[in-house]
XYZ file of C-alpha atoms in Angstrom:
556
model
C 54.707 -12.767 -5.729
C 54.972 -14.419 -9.136
C 52.779 -13.548 -12.110
C 50.223 -16.106 -13.046
C 47.982 -16.861 -15.987
C 44.503 -18.266 -15.771
C 43.124 -20.873 -18.184
C 39.485 -21.878 -18.488
C 37.936 -24.913 -20.110
C 35.063 -23.585 -22.239
C 33.215 -26.188 -24.288
C 36.266 -28.437 -24.201
C 38.667 -25.646 -25.259
C 41.284 -24.208 -22.915
C 41.124 -20.413 -23.099
C 44.139 -18.603 -21.652
C 43.415 -15.367 -19.843
C 46.498 -13.313 -18.878
C 46.468 -11.924 -15.330
C 48.727 -9.833 -13.152
C 49.796 -11.020 -9.744
C 47.283 -13.028 -7.798
C 47.295 -10.347 -5.126
C 45.830 -7.816 -7.556
C 43.540 -10.091 -9.594
C 40.302 -8.747 -8.229
C 41.389 -5.132 -8.532
C 42.563 -5.541 -12.122
C 39.454 -7.417 -13.213
C 37.265 -4.760 -11.624
C 39.170 -1.986 -13.351
C 39.473 -3.536 -16.803
C 36.288 -5.558 -17.245
C 32.727 -4.326 -17.548
C 29.651 -6.486 -17.026
C 28.689 -8.134 -20.337
C 25.090 -7.099 -19.824
C 26.128 -3.442 -20.090
C 28.243 -3.707 -23.238
C 25.420 -2.507 -25.502
C 24.736 0.444 -23.198
C 28.291 1.795 -23.173
C 29.091 4.391 -25.756
C 32.354 3.474 -27.442
C 34.130 5.108 -30.342
C 33.903 3.560 -33.792
C 37.632 2.957 -33.727
C 40.486 2.923 -31.241
C 42.810 4.640 -33.684
C 43.190 8.132 -34.965
C 44.059 6.754 -38.383
C 40.989 7.255 -40.590
C 41.775 4.140 -42.565
C 42.480 1.726 -39.738
C 39.018 0.259 -39.955
C 37.258 -0.442 -43.220
C 34.046 1.565 -43.704
C 32.479 -1.638 -44.924
C 33.136 -3.734 -41.794
C 29.926 -5.021 -40.264
C 29.720 -6.332 -36.722
C 27.105 -7.741 -34.439
C 25.566 -5.212 -32.091
C 26.780 -7.108 -29.060
C 30.228 -7.909 -30.442
C 33.164 -6.791 -28.344
C 35.433 -4.492 -30.345
C 38.714 -6.398 -30.790
C 40.780 -3.295 -30.108
C 38.820 -1.716 -27.237
C 37.355 -5.059 -26.202
C 36.120 -5.404 -22.662
C 38.588 -2.808 -21.485
C 36.926 0.235 -20.004
C 37.074 3.278 -22.250
C 38.353 6.358 -20.432
C 38.770 9.899 -21.727
C 42.345 9.524 -22.809
C 44.204 9.644 -26.073
C 44.697 6.614 -28.273
C 48.388 6.183 -27.577
C 47.989 5.993 -23.800
C 45.047 3.623 -24.159
C 46.962 1.336 -26.509
C 49.994 1.382 -24.230
C 47.859 0.232 -21.308
C 46.603 -2.858 -23.119
C 48.279 -6.253 -22.794
C 50.616 -7.338 -25.568
C 48.080 -9.950 -26.652
C 45.698 -7.140 -27.615
C 48.031 -4.557 -29.083
C 49.795 -7.040 -31.313
C 53.248 -6.306 -29.923
C 53.659 -9.990 -29.223
C 54.356 -11.308 -32.712
C 54.156 -14.984 -33.666
C 57.505 -16.682 -33.670
C 57.050 -18.157 -37.156
C 54.036 -17.095 -39.184
C 54.948 -19.425 -42.012
C 55.040 -22.457 -39.766
C 51.746 -21.464 -38.154
C 50.095 -21.127 -41.562
C 51.342 -24.529 -42.661
C 50.128 -26.208 -39.471
C 46.680 -24.660 -39.882
C 46.520 -25.618 -43.549
C 47.203 -29.329 -43.135
C 43.892 -30.302 -41.482
C 42.078 -27.783 -43.663
C 43.467 -29.420 -46.806
C 42.398 -32.835 -45.568
C 38.884 -31.587 -44.814
C 38.569 -29.800 -48.157
C 39.831 -32.791 -50.126
C 37.637 -35.532 -48.675
C 34.300 -34.589 -50.257
C 35.676 -33.813 -53.751
C 37.668 -37.051 -53.797
C 34.560 -39.031 -52.863
C 32.638 -37.221 -55.567
C 35.372 -38.161 -58.022
C 34.982 -41.809 -57.021
C 31.209 -41.568 -57.452
C 31.681 -40.000 -60.891
C 34.114 -42.757 -61.876
C 31.712 -45.553 -60.823
C 28.744 -43.938 -62.597
C 30.855 -43.220 -65.690
C 31.399 -46.941 -66.223
C 27.637 -47.391 -66.571
C 27.598 -45.275 -69.746
C 27.598 -41.700 -71.010
C 23.832 -41.282 -70.535
C 24.025 -42.288 -66.873
C 27.071 -40.073 -66.298
C 25.438 -37.092 -68.001
C 22.171 -37.505 -66.089
C 23.968 -37.827 -62.758
C 26.107 -34.792 -63.622
C 23.067 -32.557 -64.105
C 21.432 -33.829 -60.907
C 24.655 -33.371 -58.918
C 24.903 -29.802 -60.166
C 21.323 -29.036 -59.107
C 21.790 -30.650 -55.689
C 25.094 -28.864 -55.034
C 23.697 -25.545 -56.216
C 20.703 -25.700 -53.876
C 22.414 -27.391 -50.922
C 25.518 -25.201 -50.930
C 23.499 -22.009 -51.193
C 24.028 -21.444 -47.468
C 27.371 -23.237 -47.295
C 29.695 -20.259 -47.067
C 27.329 -18.080 -44.980
C 26.800 -20.831 -42.412
C 30.502 -21.670 -42.236
C 31.658 -18.054 -41.969
C 28.958 -16.652 -39.698
C 28.720 -19.595 -37.306
C 32.505 -19.709 -36.947
C 32.671 -16.025 -36.010
C 29.668 -16.101 -33.669
C 30.783 -19.246 -31.824
C 34.291 -17.852 -31.321
C 32.798 -14.617 -29.999
C 30.473 -16.409 -27.590
C 33.363 -18.500 -26.272
C 35.347 -15.328 -25.553
C 32.372 -13.778 -23.738
C 31.866 -16.884 -21.614
C 35.560 -16.986 -20.708
C 35.509 -13.328 -19.642
C 32.280 -13.802 -17.707
C 33.614 -16.838 -15.837
C 36.766 -14.974 -14.874
C 34.789 -11.966 -13.638
C 32.507 -14.185 -11.535
C 35.462 -16.061 -10.055
C 37.211 -12.853 -9.046
C 34.010 -11.573 -7.423
C 33.370 -14.743 -5.424
C 36.925 -15.870 -4.805
C 38.913 -18.758 -6.242
C 36.909 -21.862 -6.913
C 37.883 -25.481 -6.633
C 39.704 -26.565 -9.815
C 37.600 -28.587 -12.271
C 40.398 -31.174 -12.611
C 40.435 -30.625 -16.385
C 36.837 -31.689 -16.947
C 35.238 -29.631 -19.745
C 32.147 -27.723 -18.774
C 29.211 -27.844 -21.186
C 27.963 -24.371 -21.959
C 24.781 -22.974 -23.427
C 25.823 -21.019 -26.533
C 23.022 -19.341 -28.439
C 25.215 -19.156 -31.532
C 25.440 -22.958 -31.680
C 21.718 -23.507 -31.136
C 20.792 -20.858 -33.710
C 23.087 -22.335 -36.356
C 21.662 -25.830 -35.853
C 18.023 -24.693 -35.913
C 18.622 -22.684 -39.074
C 20.441 -25.589 -40.729
C 17.647 -28.058 -39.937
C 14.971 -25.716 -41.267
C 16.922 -24.946 -44.421
C 17.694 -28.617 -44.998
C 14.045 -29.683 -44.757
C 13.014 -26.893 -47.132
C 15.676 -27.937 -49.651
C 14.636 -31.600 -49.466
C 11.016 -30.705 -50.255
C 12.008 -28.310 -53.031
C 14.361 -30.786 -54.721
C 11.811 -33.627 -54.529
C 8.663 -31.786 -55.559
C 10.293 -29.589 -58.197
C 12.781 -32.096 -59.639
C 11.156 -31.963 -63.090
C 11.187 -28.135 -63.421
C 14.754 -27.996 -62.129
C 15.919 -30.465 -64.782
C 14.100 -28.617 -67.548
C 15.670 -25.395 -66.330
C 19.055 -27.054 -66.751
C 18.229 -27.976 -70.345
C 17.160 -31.609 -69.793
C 13.695 -31.882 -71.336
C 11.167 -34.640 -70.643
C 11.925 -36.226 -74.032
C 15.649 -36.488 -73.286
C 17.100 -39.912 -72.540
C 18.785 -38.371 -69.485
C 15.532 -37.139 -67.901
C 14.305 -40.312 -66.124
C 17.649 -41.392 -64.548
C 18.457 -37.750 -63.674
C 15.125 -37.284 -61.908
C 15.482 -40.558 -60.010
C 18.975 -39.583 -58.871
C 17.879 -36.087 -57.791
C 14.848 -37.256 -55.778
C 16.955 -39.784 -53.863
C 19.766 -37.329 -53.187
C 17.181 -34.853 -51.849
C 16.640 -37.170 -48.883
C 20.136 -36.290 -47.667
C 19.733 -32.508 -47.955
C 18.921 -31.943 -44.233
C 21.977 -33.923 -43.132
C 24.204 -32.176 -45.659
C 23.235 -28.642 -44.621
C 23.510 -29.480 -40.908
C 26.969 -30.980 -41.460
C 28.095 -27.711 -43.062
C 26.861 -25.731 -40.055
C 28.581 -28.181 -37.709
C 31.888 -27.717 -39.508
C 31.581 -23.966 -38.989
C 30.796 -24.495 -35.307
C 33.842 -26.704 -34.769
C 36.016 -24.109 -36.486
C 34.708 -21.599 -33.962
C 36.128 -23.933 -31.305
C 39.417 -23.908 -33.262
C 38.947 -27.619 -33.843
C 39.538 -28.711 -37.432
C 40.423 -32.305 -36.621
C 37.025 -33.534 -35.425
C 35.230 -32.674 -38.711
C 38.021 -34.380 -40.661
C 37.608 -37.591 -38.664
C 33.844 -37.603 -39.128
C 34.056 -36.776 -42.822
C 36.650 -39.486 -43.283
C 34.450 -42.154 -41.700
C 31.333 -41.134 -43.610
C 33.009 -40.815 -46.994
C 34.918 -44.076 -46.564
C 31.552 -45.720 -45.996
C 30.258 -44.163 -49.214
C 33.232 -45.450 -51.213
C 32.558 -48.925 -49.825
C 28.861 -48.748 -50.707
C 29.225 -47.362 -54.252
C 30.269 -50.615 -55.995
C 28.008 -52.653 -53.729
C 24.814 -50.753 -54.557
C 25.661 -49.774 -58.142
C 26.955 -53.110 -59.438
C 26.279 -55.841 -56.908
C 22.652 -54.856 -56.264
C 22.317 -53.553 -59.852
C 20.719 -50.298 -58.734
C 22.686 -48.069 -61.131
C 22.581 -44.315 -60.469
C 19.988 -44.890 -57.734
C 22.543 -46.972 -55.827
C 25.052 -44.134 -56.015
C 22.500 -41.661 -54.634
C 21.522 -43.956 -51.752
C 25.188 -44.481 -50.837
C 25.741 -40.724 -50.648
C 22.662 -40.222 -48.454
C 23.821 -42.877 -45.975
C 27.247 -41.238 -45.861
C 25.817 -37.765 -45.194
C 23.684 -38.888 -42.263
C 26.610 -40.835 -40.810
C 28.828 -37.727 -40.849
C 26.137 -35.529 -39.307
C 25.230 -37.959 -36.513
C 28.893 -38.410 -35.545
C 29.530 -34.663 -35.363
C 26.353 -34.019 -33.345
C 27.347 -36.695 -30.821
C 30.799 -35.166 -30.389
C 29.506 -31.603 -30.217
C 26.960 -32.600 -27.574
C 29.863 -33.419 -25.258
C 31.000 -29.798 -25.417
C 27.858 -27.671 -25.457
C 24.153 -27.879 -24.732
C 22.613 -28.182 -28.190
C 19.014 -27.200 -27.501
C 18.228 -23.603 -26.492
C 16.437 -22.984 -23.167
C 13.810 -21.007 -25.097
C 13.242 -19.901 -28.675
C 13.636 -16.258 -27.678
C 17.333 -16.813 -26.968
C 18.028 -17.664 -30.613
C 19.639 -14.902 -32.644
C 18.188 -15.301 -36.116
C 18.501 -11.581 -36.819
C 22.239 -11.561 -36.195
C 22.795 -14.515 -38.515
C 20.651 -13.112 -41.314
C 22.187 -9.637 -41.103
C 25.811 -10.726 -40.956
C 25.382 -13.447 -43.552
C 23.563 -11.240 -46.048
C 26.622 -10.084 -47.973
C 28.168 -13.559 -47.920
C 24.899 -15.018 -49.172
C 24.841 -12.547 -52.070
C 28.346 -13.551 -53.045
C 27.497 -17.244 -52.843
C 24.443 -16.741 -55.033
C 26.595 -15.063 -57.671
C 29.049 -17.971 -57.748
C 26.325 -20.609 -57.874
C 24.391 -18.803 -60.599
C 27.517 -18.593 -62.759
C 28.235 -22.304 -62.290
C 24.595 -23.128 -63.017
C 24.715 -21.202 -66.292
C 27.879 -23.104 -67.252
C 26.292 -26.497 -66.537
C 23.078 -25.552 -68.301
C 24.868 -24.453 -71.465
C 27.029 -27.593 -71.404
C 23.919 -29.797 -71.087
C 22.489 -28.183 -74.213
C 25.459 -29.529 -76.190
C 24.307 -33.142 -75.714
C 25.001 -36.128 -73.486
C 28.623 -36.621 -74.636
C 29.521 -32.965 -74.113
C 27.808 -32.923 -70.718
C 29.671 -36.036 -69.601
C 32.998 -34.520 -70.701
C 32.159 -31.248 -68.977
C 31.381 -33.093 -65.745
C 34.745 -34.854 -65.771
C 36.623 -31.606 -66.382
C 34.680 -29.727 -63.727
C 35.154 -32.366 -61.037
C 38.913 -32.570 -61.594
C 39.165 -28.764 -61.714
C 37.184 -28.250 -58.509
C 38.956 -31.081 -56.673
C 42.446 -29.645 -57.176
C 41.167 -26.117 -56.514
C 40.193 -27.185 -52.999
C 43.889 -27.358 -52.113
C 44.302 -23.624 -52.619
C 40.930 -22.967 -51.000
C 42.219 -24.662 -47.837
C 45.283 -22.419 -47.950
C 42.988 -19.407 -48.306
C 40.880 -20.400 -45.276
C 44.001 -20.783 -43.143
C 45.267 -17.395 -44.277
C 41.861 -15.934 -43.438
C 42.096 -17.194 -39.849
C 45.589 -15.772 -39.321
C 44.708 -12.422 -40.891
C 41.538 -12.081 -38.824
C 43.508 -12.823 -35.657
C 46.284 -10.344 -36.472
C 43.899 -7.632 -37.660
C 41.838 -7.859 -34.465
C 45.043 -7.066 -32.528
C 45.935 -4.320 -35.017
C 49.106 -6.213 -35.842
C 49.161 -4.936 -39.434
C 52.777 -5.944 -39.938
C 51.660 -9.498 -39.219
C 48.814 -9.148 -41.729
C 51.262 -7.951 -44.365
C 53.575 -10.876 -43.684
C 50.773 -13.457 -43.911
C 49.327 -11.851 -47.043
C 52.639 -11.805 -48.890
C 53.482 -15.376 -47.935
C 50.057 -16.769 -48.857
C 50.105 -15.101 -52.279
C 53.579 -16.464 -53.011
C 52.548 -19.968 -51.993
C 49.408 -19.610 -54.113
C 51.398 -18.791 -57.253
C 53.802 -21.697 -56.705
C 50.954 -24.112 -55.970
C 48.994 -23.005 -59.040
C 51.972 -23.439 -61.363
C 52.765 -26.868 -59.894
C 49.157 -28.024 -60.327
C 49.121 -26.736 -63.912
C 52.218 -28.765 -64.777
C 50.979 -31.945 -63.094
C 47.520 -31.781 -64.653
C 48.873 -30.886 -68.086
C 51.029 -34.002 -68.081
C 48.544 -36.450 -66.550
C 45.027 -35.244 -67.324
C 44.517 -37.400 -70.402
C 45.353 -40.519 -68.378
C 43.214 -39.384 -65.453
C 40.219 -38.862 -67.738
C 40.306 -42.552 -68.658
C 39.356 -43.406 -65.076
C 35.978 -41.715 -65.482
C 34.808 -42.943 -68.850
C 35.708 -45.469 -71.555
C 33.539 -43.839 -74.200
C 35.873 -42.695 -77.029
C 33.664 -39.696 -77.922
C 33.619 -38.469 -74.319
C 37.396 -38.862 -74.035
C 37.901 -36.969 -77.311
C 35.973 -33.998 -75.945
C 37.729 -34.227 -72.587
C 41.134 -33.856 -74.226
C 40.047 -30.448 -75.478
C 39.427 -29.416 -71.896
C 43.021 -30.010 -70.793
C 43.903 -26.409 -71.580
C 41.002 -25.153 -69.442
C 41.708 -27.408 -66.455
C 45.499 -27.107 -66.401
C 46.292 -23.613 -67.655
C 43.820 -21.855 -65.337
C 45.230 -23.342 -62.127
C 47.515 -20.364 -61.244
C 44.621 -17.961 -61.858
C 42.202 -20.114 -59.860
C 44.654 -20.408 -56.963
C 45.021 -16.633 -56.647
C 41.269 -16.083 -57.019
C 40.527 -18.383 -54.067
C 43.302 -16.877 -51.955
C 42.115 -13.307 -52.556
C 38.664 -14.355 -51.314
C 40.227 -15.629 -48.086
C 42.222 -12.432 -47.625
C 39.151 -10.216 -47.945
C 37.187 -12.426 -45.559
C 39.992 -12.106 -43.024
C 39.667 -8.311 -43.181
C 35.839 -8.562 -42.926
C 35.521 -6.870 -46.315
C 32.316 -8.782 -47.088
C 30.524 -5.990 -49.011
C 33.308 -5.674 -51.580
C 33.556 -9.469 -51.898
C 29.810 -9.614 -52.615
C 29.494 -6.700 -55.037
C 32.634 -7.544 -57.011
C 31.477 -11.158 -57.357
C 28.077 -10.024 -58.650
C 29.734 -7.913 -61.355
C 32.223 -10.626 -62.312
C 29.541 -13.328 -62.343
C 27.210 -11.198 -64.454
C 29.844 -10.546 -67.129
C 30.942 -14.199 -67.288
C 27.377 -15.550 -67.358
C 26.429 -13.182 -70.171
C 29.379 -14.438 -72.208
C 28.470 -18.097 -71.618
C 24.864 -17.541 -72.675
C 25.930 -16.575 -76.195
C 29.436 -17.978 -76.787
C 28.460 -21.698 -76.977
C 26.318 -20.977 -80.031
C 29.488 -20.461 -82.039
C 32.192 -22.101 -79.938
C 30.305 -25.059 -78.507
C 31.531 -26.482 -75.214
C 34.760 -24.484 -75.587
C 32.687 -21.326 -75.142
C 31.587 -22.553 -71.707
C 35.161 -23.240 -70.645
C 36.363 -19.845 -71.900
C 33.561 -18.218 -69.889
C 34.613 -20.043 -66.719
C 38.218 -19.007 -67.320
C 37.037 -15.391 -67.589
C 35.141 -15.828 -64.332
C 38.227 -16.904 -62.401
C 40.434 -14.319 -64.111
C 38.130 -11.418 -63.253
C 37.910 -12.653 -59.650
C 41.693 -12.546 -59.422
C 41.840 -9.037 -60.920
C 39.127 -7.788 -58.543
C 41.006 -9.188 -55.559
C 44.316 -7.678 -56.615
C 42.681 -4.328 -57.303
C 41.255 -4.195 -53.786
C 44.669 -4.974 -52.339
C 46.133 -2.010 -54.254
C 43.381 0.346 -53.062
C 45.327 2.774 -50.863
C 42.239 4.159 -49.138
C 40.515 0.819 -48.556
C 40.884 -1.716 -45.735
C 44.327 -2.665 -47.089
C 45.753 0.876 -46.634
C 48.548 -0.437 -44.417
C 49.998 -2.458 -47.318
C 51.249 0.833 -48.761
C 53.169 2.105 -45.740
C 56.460 1.009 -44.255
C 55.706 2.121 -40.680
C 56.796 -0.442 -38.130
C 54.057 0.486 -35.718
C 50.640 0.888 -37.319
C 48.102 1.997 -34.782
């Protein structure tokens, strides 16, 4: 009798489940699988390896998470080697990808598109506002910084945690469906129709995002004045009134923006990076169409730009919700099924890291605003170009994270080493290429954002900051992705707090003598220290990257 493989449609995704012969399906499922309801009651070892360094001491997991090495396979009193030998190749990592490089490139392409859409739209918005004048550009720059700081506070935690939890729930549902089918006999095929599932991870992420978004909208609207003063824009400043108007209007889109971030994480859990790109493309194209219409045609100025962005954000969110609703049941059957504790616990370290990054960027913007409207406008142009091109390497880092997490869960450490080496090489090449391109074209690019000669004069001084730091920035982003792939969240958080504290302290005092250049030097230090911290962790022989320092072909 021939061997077969079973595939299940879970939330629109086909999940392959390797089986033995059909004659022994029930016996094998009964021997290898345990009821999911008993997973928390089974005492399992902390690790499936005798190597004391095979699992990082910092790795945190959900209580109900299935160990990727032991998984749903029943733990018997046997040594590690015999247990590993009994696992399928998909679990032990013996089945290596045919071409890791090709797989990384294919994962990176949609990620690059998704990462580039929002920054490019923001660049267009900055260009349209810049033509109104330096005061309008400076006021919008401060408001954008406040909005992004508050709204993105839960960006990385929601993306990372929801992606992991959704992927885990999908695996549990697939295993549960297979176990039920083997107990009750083969069922009639579903003819390829996706079955909508109730996933508590999806419902929890959406409820959290809605609550956070409403809170942020109220905070940004009611405390717009104190936020602006905190950023150095006093009530007597000519930037205060347009900045406050812009911030209050943008606050209306905070709920949609936070929910869209959670939705992107959910779709990544489904291994679907195309749907978010389509939705983001439609919404941001609408914003680009509305910018000149509202700003110039209706003569609404910075208010027109804010309204255009709000319409775009709600369009993106509504589209993604409609498409997600075809895959899963969005609303939970009862509030008790939501897992707020799991989200808060697992996202704690990521949240601490995000806070450190945002606080450092806030200090930079605040010190730049204290240099005047011209300096703030020039700083905004430099920052937007710098962040936009940095998203290319960030997309590469996120793809590397996915491959490393997959290989590490199978204990395929040779695969992790191969992905790590390749991603770092690509990061260096990409950073150098971006540095050359920006160094040659940045002066011309700056003219698209402002015609004010004083602003352009200051911008030209920022060419060294924007261009020369690209190789450093590329490696800093990639190291973050590598550590996330190994679930080394505590180190990522604590190292970022130290690096952010040192850089922020420098920027608080350096501008007094160096002006705006002091802010840019501080940001360069921030990225440089991040790169050093990432490289140092990789060289730590007793840390989670211990296998990088051994040449063993089989690392168990």
